[in-house]
PDB file of C-alpha atoms in Angstrom:
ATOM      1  CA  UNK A   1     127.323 143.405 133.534  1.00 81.00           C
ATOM      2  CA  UNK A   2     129.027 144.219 136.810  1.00 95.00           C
ATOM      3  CA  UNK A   3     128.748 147.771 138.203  1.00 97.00           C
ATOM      4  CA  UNK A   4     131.572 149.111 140.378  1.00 97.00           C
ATOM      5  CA  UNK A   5     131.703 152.444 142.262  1.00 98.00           C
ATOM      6  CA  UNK A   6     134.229 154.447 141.538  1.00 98.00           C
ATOM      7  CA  UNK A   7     135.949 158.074 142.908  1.00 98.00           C
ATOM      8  CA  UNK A   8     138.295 160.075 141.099  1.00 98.00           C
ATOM      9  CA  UNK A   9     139.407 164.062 140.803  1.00 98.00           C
ATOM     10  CA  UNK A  10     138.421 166.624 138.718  1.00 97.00           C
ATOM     11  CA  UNK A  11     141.058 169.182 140.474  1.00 96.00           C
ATOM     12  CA  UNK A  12     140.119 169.790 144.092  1.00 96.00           C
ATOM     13  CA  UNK A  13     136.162 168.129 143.444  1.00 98.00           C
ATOM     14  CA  UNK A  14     135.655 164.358 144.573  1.00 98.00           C
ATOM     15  CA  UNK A  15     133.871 163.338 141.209  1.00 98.00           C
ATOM     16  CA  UNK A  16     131.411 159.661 142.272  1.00 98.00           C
ATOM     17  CA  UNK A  17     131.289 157.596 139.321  1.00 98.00           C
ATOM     18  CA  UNK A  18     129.968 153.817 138.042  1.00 98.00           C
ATOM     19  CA  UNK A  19     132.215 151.486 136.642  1.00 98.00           C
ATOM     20  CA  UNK A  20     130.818 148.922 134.247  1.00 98.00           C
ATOM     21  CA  UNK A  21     132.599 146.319 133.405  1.00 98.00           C
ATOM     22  CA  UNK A  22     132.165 143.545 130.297  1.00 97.00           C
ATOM     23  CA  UNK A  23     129.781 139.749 131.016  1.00 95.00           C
ATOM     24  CA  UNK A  24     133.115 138.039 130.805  1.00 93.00           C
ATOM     25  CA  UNK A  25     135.485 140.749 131.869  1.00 97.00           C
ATOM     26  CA  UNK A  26     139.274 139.558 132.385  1.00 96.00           C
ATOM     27  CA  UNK A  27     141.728 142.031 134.376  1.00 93.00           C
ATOM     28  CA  UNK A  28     144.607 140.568 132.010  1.00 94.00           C
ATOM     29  CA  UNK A  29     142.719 142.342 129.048  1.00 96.00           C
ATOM     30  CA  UNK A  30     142.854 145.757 127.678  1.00 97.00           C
ATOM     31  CA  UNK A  31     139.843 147.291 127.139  1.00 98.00           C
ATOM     32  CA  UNK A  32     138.451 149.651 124.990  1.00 98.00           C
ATOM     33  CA  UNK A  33     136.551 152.730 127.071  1.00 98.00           C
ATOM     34  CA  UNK A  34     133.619 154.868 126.644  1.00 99.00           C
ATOM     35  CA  UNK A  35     132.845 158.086 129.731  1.00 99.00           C
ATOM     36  CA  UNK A  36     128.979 158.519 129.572  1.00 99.00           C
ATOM     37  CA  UNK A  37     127.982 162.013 130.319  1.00 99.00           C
ATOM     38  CA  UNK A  38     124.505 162.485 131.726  1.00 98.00           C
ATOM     39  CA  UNK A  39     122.208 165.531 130.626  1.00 98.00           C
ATOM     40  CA  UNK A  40     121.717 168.661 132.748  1.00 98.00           C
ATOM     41  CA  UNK A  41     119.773 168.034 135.871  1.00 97.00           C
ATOM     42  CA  UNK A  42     120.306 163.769 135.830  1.00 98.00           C
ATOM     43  CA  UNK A  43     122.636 161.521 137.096  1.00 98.00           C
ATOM     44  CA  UNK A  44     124.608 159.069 136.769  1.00 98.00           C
ATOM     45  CA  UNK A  45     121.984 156.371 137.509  1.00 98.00           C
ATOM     46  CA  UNK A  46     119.856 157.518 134.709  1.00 98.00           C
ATOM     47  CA  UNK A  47     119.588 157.321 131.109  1.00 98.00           C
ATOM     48  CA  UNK A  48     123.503 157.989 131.474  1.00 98.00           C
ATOM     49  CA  UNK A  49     123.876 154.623 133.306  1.00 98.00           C
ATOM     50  CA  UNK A  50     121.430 152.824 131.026  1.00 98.00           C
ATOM     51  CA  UNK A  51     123.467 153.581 128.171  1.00 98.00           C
ATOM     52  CA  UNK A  52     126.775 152.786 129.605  1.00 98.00           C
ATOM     53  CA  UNK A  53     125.417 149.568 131.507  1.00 98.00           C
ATOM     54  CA  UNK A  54     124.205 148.599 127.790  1.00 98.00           C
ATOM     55  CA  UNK A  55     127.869 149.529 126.114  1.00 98.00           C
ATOM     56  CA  UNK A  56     129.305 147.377 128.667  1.00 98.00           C
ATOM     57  CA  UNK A  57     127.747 144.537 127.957  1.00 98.00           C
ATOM     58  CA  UNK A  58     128.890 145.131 124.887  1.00 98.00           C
ATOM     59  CA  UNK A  59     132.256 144.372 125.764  1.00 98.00           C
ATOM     60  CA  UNK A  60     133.490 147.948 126.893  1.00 98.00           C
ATOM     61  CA  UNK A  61     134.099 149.437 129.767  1.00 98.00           C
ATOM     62  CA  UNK A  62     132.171 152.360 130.930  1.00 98.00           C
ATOM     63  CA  UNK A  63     132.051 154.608 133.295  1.00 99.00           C
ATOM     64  CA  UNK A  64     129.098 156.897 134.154  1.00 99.00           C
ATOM     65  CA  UNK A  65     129.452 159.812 136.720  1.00 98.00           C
ATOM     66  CA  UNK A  66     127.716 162.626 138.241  1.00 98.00           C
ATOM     67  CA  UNK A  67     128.733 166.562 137.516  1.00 98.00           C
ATOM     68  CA  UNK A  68     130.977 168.470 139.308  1.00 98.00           C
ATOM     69  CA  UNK A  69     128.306 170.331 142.216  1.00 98.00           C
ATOM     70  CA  UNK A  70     125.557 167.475 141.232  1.00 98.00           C
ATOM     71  CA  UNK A  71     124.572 164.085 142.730  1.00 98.00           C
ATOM     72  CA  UNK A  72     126.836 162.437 144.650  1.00 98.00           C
ATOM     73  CA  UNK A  73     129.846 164.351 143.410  1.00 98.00           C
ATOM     74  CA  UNK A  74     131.841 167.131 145.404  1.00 98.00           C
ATOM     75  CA  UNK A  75     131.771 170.686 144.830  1.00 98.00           C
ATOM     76  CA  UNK A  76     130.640 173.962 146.287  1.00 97.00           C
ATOM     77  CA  UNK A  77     128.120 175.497 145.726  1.00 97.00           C
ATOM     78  CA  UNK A  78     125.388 172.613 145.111  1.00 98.00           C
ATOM     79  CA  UNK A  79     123.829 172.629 142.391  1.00 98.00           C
ATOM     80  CA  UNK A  80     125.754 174.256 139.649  1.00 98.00           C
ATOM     81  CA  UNK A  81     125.462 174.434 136.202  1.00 98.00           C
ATOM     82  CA  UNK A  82     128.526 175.461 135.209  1.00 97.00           C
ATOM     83  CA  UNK A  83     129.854 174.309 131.521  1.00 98.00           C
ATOM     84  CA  UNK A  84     133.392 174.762 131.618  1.00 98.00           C
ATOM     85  CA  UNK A  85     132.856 172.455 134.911  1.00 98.00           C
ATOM     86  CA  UNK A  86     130.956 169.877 132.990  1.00 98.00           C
ATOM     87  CA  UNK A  87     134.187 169.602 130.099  1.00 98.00           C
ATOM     88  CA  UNK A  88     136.517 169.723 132.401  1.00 98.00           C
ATOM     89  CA  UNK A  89     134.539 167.140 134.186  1.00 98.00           C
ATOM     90  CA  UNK A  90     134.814 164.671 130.618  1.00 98.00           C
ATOM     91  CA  UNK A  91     138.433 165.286 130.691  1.00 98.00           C
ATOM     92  CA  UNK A  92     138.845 164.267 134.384  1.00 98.00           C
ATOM     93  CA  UNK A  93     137.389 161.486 133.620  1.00 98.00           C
ATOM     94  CA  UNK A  94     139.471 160.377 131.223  1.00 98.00           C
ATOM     95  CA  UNK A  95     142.237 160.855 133.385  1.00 98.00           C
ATOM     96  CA  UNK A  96     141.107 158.572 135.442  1.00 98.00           C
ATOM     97  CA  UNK A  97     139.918 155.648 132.594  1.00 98.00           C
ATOM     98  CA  UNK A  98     144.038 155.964 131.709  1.00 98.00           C
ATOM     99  CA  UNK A  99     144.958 154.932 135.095  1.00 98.00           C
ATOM    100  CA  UNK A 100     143.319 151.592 135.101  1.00 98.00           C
ATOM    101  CA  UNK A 101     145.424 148.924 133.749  1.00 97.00           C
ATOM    102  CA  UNK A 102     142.548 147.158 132.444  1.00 98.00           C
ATOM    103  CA  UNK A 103     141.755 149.963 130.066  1.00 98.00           C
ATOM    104  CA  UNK A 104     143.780 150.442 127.029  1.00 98.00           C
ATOM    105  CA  UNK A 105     144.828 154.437 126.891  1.00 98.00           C
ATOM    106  CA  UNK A 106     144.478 154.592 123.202  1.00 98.00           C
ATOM    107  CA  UNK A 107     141.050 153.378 122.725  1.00 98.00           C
ATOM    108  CA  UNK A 108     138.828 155.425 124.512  1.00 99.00           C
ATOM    109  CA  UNK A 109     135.899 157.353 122.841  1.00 99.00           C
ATOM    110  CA  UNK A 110     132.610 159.550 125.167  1.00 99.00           C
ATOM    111  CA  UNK A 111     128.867 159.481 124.818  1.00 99.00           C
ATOM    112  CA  UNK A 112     126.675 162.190 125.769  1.00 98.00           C
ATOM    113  CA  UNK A 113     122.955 162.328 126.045  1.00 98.00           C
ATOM    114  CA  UNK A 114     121.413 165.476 125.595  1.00 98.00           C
ATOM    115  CA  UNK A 115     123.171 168.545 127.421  1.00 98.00           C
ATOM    116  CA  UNK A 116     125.913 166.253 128.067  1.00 98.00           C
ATOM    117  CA  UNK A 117     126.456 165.225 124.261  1.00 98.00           C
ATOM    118  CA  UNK A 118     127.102 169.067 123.555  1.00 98.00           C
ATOM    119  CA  UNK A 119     129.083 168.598 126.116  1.00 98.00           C
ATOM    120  CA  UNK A 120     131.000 166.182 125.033  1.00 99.00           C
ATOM    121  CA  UNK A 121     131.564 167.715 121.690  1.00 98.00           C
ATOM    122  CA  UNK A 122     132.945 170.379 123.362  1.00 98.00           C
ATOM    123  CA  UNK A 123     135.531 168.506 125.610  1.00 98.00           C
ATOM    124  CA  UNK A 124     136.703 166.232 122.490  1.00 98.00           C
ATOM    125  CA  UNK A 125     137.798 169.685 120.501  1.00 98.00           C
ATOM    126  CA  UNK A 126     140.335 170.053 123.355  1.00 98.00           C
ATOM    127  CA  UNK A 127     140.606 166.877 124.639  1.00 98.00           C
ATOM    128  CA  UNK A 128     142.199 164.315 121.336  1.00 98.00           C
ATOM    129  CA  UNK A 129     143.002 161.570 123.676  1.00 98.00           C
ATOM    130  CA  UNK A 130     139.304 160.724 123.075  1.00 98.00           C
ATOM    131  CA  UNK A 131     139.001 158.532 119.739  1.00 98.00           C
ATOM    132  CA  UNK A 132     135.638 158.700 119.099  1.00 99.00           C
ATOM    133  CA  UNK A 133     132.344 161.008 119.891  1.00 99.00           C
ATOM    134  CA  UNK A 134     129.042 159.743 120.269  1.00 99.00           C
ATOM    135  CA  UNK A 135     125.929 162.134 120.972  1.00 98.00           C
ATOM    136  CA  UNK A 136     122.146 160.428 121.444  1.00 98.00           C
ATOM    137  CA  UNK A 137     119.971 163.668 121.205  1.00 98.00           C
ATOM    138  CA  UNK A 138     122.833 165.922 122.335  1.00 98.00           C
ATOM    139  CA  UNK A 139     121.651 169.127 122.719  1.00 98.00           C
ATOM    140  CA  UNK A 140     123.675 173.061 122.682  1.00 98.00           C
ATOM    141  CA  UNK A 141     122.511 173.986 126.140  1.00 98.00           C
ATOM    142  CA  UNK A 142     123.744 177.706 125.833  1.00 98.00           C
ATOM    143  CA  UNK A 143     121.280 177.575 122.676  1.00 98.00           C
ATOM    144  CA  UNK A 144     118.727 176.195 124.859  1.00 97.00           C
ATOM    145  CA  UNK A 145     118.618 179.008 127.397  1.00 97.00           C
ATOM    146  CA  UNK A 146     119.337 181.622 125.214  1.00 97.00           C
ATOM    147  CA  UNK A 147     115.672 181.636 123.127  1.00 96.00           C
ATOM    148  CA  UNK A 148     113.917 183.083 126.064  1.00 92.00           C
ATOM    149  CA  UNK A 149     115.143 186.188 126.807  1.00 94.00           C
ATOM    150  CA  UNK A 150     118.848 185.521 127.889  1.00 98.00           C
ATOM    151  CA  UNK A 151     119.357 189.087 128.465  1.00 98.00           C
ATOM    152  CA  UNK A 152     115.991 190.266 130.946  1.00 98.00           C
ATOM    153  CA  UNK A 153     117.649 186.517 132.742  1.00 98.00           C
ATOM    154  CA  UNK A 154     121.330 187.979 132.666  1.00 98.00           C
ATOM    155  CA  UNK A 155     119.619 191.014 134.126  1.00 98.00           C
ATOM    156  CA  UNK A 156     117.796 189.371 136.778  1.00 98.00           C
ATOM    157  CA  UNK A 157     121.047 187.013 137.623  1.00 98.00           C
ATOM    158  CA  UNK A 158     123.437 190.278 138.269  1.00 98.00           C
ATOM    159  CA  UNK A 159     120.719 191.862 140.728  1.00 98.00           C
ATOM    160  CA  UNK A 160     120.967 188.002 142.199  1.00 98.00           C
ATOM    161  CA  UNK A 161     124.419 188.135 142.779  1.00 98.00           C
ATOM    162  CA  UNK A 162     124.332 191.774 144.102  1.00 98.00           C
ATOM    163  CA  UNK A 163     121.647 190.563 146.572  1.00 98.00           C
ATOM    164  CA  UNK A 164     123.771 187.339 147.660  1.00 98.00           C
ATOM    165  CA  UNK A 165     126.904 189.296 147.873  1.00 98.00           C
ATOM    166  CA  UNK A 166     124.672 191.115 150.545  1.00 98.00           C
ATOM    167  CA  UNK A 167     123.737 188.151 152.771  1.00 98.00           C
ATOM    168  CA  UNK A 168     120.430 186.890 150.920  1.00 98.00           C
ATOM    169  CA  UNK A 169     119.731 183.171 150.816  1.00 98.00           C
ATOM    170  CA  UNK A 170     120.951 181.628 147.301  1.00 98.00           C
ATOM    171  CA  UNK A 171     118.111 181.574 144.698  1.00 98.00           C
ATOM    172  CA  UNK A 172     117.701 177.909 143.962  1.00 98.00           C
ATOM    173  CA  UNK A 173     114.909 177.032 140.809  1.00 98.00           C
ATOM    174  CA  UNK A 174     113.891 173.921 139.645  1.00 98.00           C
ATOM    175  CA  UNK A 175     115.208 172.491 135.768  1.00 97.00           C
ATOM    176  CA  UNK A 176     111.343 171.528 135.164  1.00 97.00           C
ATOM    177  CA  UNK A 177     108.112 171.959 137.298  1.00 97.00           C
ATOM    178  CA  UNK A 178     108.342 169.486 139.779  1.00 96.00           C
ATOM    179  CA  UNK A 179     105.405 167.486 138.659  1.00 97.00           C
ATOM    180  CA  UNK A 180     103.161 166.366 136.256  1.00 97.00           C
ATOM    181  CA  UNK A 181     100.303 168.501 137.558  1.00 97.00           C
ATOM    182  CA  UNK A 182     102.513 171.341 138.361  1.00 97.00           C
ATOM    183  CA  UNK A 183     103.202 171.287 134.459  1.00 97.00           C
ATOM    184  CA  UNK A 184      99.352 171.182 133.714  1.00 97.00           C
ATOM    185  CA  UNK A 185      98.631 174.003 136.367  1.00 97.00           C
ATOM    186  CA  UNK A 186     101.508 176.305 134.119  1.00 96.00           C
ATOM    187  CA  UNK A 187     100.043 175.431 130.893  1.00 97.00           C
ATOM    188  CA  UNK A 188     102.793 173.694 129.246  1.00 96.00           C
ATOM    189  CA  UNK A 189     102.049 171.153 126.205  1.00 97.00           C
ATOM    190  CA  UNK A 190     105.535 170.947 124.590  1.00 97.00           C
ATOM    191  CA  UNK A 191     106.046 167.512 123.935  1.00 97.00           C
ATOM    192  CA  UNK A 192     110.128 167.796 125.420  1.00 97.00           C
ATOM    193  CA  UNK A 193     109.024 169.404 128.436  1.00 97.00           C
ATOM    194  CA  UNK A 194     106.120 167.427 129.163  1.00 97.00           C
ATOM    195  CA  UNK A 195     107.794 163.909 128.977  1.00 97.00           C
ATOM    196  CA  UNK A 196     111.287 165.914 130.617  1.00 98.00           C
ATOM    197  CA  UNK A 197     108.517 165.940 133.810  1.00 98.00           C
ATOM    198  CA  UNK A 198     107.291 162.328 133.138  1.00 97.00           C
ATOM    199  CA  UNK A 199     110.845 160.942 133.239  1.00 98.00           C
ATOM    200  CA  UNK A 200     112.387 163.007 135.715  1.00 98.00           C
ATOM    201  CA  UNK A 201     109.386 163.799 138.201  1.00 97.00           C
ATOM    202  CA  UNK A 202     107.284 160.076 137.944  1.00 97.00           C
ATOM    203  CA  UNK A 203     109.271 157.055 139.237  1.00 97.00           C
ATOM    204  CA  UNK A 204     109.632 156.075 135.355  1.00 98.00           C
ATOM    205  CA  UNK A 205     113.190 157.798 135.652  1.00 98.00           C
ATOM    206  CA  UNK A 206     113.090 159.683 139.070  1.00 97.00           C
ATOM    207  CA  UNK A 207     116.697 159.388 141.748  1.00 98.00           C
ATOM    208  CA  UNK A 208     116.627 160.873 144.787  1.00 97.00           C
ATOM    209  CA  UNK A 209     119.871 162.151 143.614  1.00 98.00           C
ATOM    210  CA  UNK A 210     118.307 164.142 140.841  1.00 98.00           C
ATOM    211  CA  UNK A 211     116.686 166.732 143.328  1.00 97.00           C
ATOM    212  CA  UNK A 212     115.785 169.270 140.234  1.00 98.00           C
ATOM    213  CA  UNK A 213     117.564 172.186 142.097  1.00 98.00           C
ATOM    214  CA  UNK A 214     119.849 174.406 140.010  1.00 98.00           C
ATOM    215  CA  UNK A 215     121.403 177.699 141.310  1.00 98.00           C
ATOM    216  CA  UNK A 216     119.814 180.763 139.152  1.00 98.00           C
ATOM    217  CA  UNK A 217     123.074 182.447 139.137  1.00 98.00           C
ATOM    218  CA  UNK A 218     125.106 179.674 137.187  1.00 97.00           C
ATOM    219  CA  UNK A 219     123.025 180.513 134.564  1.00 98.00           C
ATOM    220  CA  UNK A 220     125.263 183.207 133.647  1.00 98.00           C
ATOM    221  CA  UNK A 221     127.958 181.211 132.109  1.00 98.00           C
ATOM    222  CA  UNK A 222     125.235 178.471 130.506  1.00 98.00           C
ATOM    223  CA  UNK A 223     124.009 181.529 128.419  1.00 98.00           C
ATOM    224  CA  UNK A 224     127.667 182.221 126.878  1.00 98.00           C
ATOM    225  CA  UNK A 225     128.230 179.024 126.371  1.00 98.00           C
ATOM    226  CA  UNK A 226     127.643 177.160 122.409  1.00 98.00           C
ATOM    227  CA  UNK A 227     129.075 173.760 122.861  1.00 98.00           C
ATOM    228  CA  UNK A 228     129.435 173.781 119.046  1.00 98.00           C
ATOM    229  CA  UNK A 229     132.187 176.597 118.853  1.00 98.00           C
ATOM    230  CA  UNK A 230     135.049 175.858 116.871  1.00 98.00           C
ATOM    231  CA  UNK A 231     133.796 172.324 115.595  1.00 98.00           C
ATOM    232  CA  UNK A 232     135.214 172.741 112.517  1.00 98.00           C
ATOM    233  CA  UNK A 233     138.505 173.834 113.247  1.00 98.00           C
ATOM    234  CA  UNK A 234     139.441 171.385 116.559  1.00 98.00           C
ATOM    235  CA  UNK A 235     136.832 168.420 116.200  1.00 98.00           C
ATOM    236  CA  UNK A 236     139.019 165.938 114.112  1.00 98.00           C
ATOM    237  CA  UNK A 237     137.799 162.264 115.904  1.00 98.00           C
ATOM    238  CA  UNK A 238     134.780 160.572 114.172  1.00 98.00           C
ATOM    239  CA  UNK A 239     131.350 161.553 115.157  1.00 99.00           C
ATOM    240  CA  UNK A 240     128.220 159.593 115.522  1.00 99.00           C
ATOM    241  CA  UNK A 241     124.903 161.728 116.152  1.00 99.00           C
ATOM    242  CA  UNK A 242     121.691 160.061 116.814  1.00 98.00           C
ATOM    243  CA  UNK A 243     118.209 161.808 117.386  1.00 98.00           C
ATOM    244  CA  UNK A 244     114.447 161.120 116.809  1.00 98.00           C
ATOM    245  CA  UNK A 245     112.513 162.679 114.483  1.00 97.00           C
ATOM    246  CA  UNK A 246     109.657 163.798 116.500  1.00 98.00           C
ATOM    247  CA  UNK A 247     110.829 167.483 117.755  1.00 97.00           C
ATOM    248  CA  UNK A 248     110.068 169.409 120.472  1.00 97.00           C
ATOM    249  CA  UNK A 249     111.532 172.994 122.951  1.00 95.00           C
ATOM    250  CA  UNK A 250     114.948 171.352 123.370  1.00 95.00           C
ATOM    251  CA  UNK A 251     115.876 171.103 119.484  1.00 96.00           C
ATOM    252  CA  UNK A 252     117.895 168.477 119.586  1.00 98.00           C
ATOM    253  CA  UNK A 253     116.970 167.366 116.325  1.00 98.00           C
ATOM    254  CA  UNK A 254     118.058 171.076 114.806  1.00 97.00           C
ATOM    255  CA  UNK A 255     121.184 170.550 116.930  1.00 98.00           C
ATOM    256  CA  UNK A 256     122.022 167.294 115.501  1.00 98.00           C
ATOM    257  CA  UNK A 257     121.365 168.269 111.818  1.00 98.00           C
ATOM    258  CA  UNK A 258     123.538 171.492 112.698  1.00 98.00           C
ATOM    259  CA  UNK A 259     126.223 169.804 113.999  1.00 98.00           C
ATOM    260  CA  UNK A 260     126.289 167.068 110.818  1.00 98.00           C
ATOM    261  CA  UNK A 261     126.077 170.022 108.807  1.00 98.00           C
ATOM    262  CA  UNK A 262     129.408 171.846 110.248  1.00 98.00           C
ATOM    263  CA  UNK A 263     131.556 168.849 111.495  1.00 98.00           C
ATOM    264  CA  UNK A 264     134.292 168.489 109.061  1.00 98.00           C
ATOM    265  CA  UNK A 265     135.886 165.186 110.824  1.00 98.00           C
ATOM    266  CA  UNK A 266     134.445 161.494 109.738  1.00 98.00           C
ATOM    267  CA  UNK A 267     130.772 161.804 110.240  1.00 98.00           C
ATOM    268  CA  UNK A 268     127.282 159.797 110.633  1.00 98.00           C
ATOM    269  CA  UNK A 269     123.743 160.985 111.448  1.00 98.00           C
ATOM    270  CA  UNK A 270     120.833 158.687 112.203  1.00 98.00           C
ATOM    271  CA  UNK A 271     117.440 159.879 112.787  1.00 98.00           C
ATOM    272  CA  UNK A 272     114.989 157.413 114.736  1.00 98.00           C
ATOM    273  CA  UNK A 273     111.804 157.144 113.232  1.00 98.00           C
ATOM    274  CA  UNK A 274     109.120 158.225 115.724  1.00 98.00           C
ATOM    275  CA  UNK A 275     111.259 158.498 119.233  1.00 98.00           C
ATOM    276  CA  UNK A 276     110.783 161.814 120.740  1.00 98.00           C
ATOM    277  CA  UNK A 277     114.084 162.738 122.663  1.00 98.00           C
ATOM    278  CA  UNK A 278     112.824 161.099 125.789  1.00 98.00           C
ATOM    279  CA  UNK A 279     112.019 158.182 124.168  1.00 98.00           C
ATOM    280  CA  UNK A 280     115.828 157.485 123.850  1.00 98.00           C
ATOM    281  CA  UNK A 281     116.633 158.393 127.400  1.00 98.00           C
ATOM    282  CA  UNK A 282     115.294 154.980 128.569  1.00 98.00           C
ATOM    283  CA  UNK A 283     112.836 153.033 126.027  1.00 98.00           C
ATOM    284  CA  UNK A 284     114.002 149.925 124.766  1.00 98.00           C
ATOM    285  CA  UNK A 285     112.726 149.974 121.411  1.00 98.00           C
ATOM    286  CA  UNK A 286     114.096 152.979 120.698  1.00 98.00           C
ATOM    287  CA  UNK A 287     117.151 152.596 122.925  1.00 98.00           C
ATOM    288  CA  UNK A 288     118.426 149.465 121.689  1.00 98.00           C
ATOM    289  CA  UNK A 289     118.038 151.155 117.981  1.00 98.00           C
ATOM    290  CA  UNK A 290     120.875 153.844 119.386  1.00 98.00           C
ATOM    291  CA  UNK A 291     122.922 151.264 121.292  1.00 98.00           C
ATOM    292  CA  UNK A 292     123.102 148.927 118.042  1.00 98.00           C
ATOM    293  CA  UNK A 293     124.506 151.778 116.087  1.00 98.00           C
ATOM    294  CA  UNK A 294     126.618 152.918 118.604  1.00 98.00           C
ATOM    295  CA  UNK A 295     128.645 149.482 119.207  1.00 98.00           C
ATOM    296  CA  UNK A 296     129.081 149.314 115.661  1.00 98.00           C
ATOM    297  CA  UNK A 297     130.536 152.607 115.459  1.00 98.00           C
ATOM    298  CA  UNK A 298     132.924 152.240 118.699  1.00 98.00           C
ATOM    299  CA  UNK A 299     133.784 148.905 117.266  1.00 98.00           C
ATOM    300  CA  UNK A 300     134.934 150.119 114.032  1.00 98.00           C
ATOM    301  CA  UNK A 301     136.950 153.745 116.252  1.00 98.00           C
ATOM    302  CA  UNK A 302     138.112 152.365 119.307  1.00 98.00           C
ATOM    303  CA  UNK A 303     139.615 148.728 117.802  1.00 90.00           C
TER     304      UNK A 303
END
């Protein structure tokens, strides 16, 4: 598979993307196309990149990229979080898949892994030039957030703001402790957030470019957000959900089986026996379980 890098515009932001391309890619084809959205605090070179790297040799193109205010992309402030960003991001990006002659405007579907399969849920409602949705353990980040005390946080983020709008330094926190023995020293056992640490914070998954920095204030508009709003009303394109059955904190097992349950469009849900949600972030096995499924189902949508 051949990996290109890639720039395009999300408005005024310089978004940094990967372009994969098929083993025997021709520039006198058109191709079907799949935007890979990465999960709150990756990048693009991550599970995001595995998947699409994987799709592509699969005989799509993909192209992996990192959020607006994240990784290599422009933006300011660093380190954002901001979900009407991260659609409009999707969107962008399929602006940009439609200007490549080698793509074929009608065919293109998104995957999402984790935070970014809500999402991408959320930017196909609005966004019908996308053909197909794939999630692999998406996750509702708003829901996420909100089960520990969203309103003490929305609290603490307006005195924040009030003390930035006054010349103090942004407050900048960390997505997960930033090690495995940070984790230990807080106590935490849950299986998500202790293998979140092993992938991100070991070199199993870690990229300089995934500095686990997010600005506390952002958090504002991640705790109004549900991803899943309105999924029965605008989300008409056929949807492919895959999760594992071992759960943990992030629920994105109870996401997926809420989102089969309320999605009225064309509609599959396969649960991975024994992967926890990390587990299909990057091991084969388990991986190459999701990946089979998915190139059957982007076969059958984007033909």
């Amino acid at each position: 598979t051949m990996k290109k890098n890639v720039t395009f515009k999300n408005r005024a932001i310089n978004m940094a993307g990967n372009v994969y391309l098929p083993n025997d890619f021709s520039d006198n084809k058109k191709y079907a196309a799949i935007v890979c959205v990465h999960p709150g605090s990756s990048v693009k070179e991550q599970t995001a990149g595995i998947y699409a790297g994987k799709m592509a040799a699969h005989g799509f193109v993909t192209l992996a990229f990192d959020a607006s205010y994240q990784g290599e992309s422009g933006g300011e402030p660093r380190y954002i979080e901001e979900p009407a960003a991260r659609v409009e991001d999707i969107r962008s990006a399929v602006d940009y898949l439609t200007t490549l002659e080698f793509v074929d405007p009608d065919r293109i579907g998104v995957l999402g892994v984790c935070a970014g399969g809500g999402y991408s849920v959320n930017a196909a409602m609005t966004e019908h030039r996308i053909k197909a949705v794939g999630t692999v353990v998406g996750a509702n980040i708003g829901r996420i957030y909100r089960e520990n005390n969203p309103i003490q946080t929305l609290e603490a983020i307006g005195k924040q703001r009030t003390a930035e709008a006054n010349g103090a330094e942004p407050m900048i926190i960390n997505w997960t402790p930033s090690s495995p023995e940070e984790r230990e020293k807080q106590g935490i056992t849950d299986i998500d957030i202790v293998e979140a640490v092993e992938y991100y914070r070991t070199p199993r998954g870690e990229y300089p470019t995934s500095c686990n920095k997010l600005r506390f204030v952002s958090m504002a508009s991640v705790l109004a957000f549900d991803a899943f709003n309105l999924v029965e009303q605008l989300l008409t394109q056929p949807l492919q959900i895959i999760v594992g059955d071992k759960q943990g904190a992030f629920g994105s097992y109870k996401d997926g089986q809420e989102l089969y349950r309320r999605a009225t469009c064309e509609k599959d849900l396969l649960v991975i026996e024994g992967a926890s949600h990390y587990d299909l972030y990057d091991i084969p096995k388990y991986v190459d379980q999701a990946v089979k499924k998915l190139t059957e189902f982007y076969g059958k949508h984007l033909k």
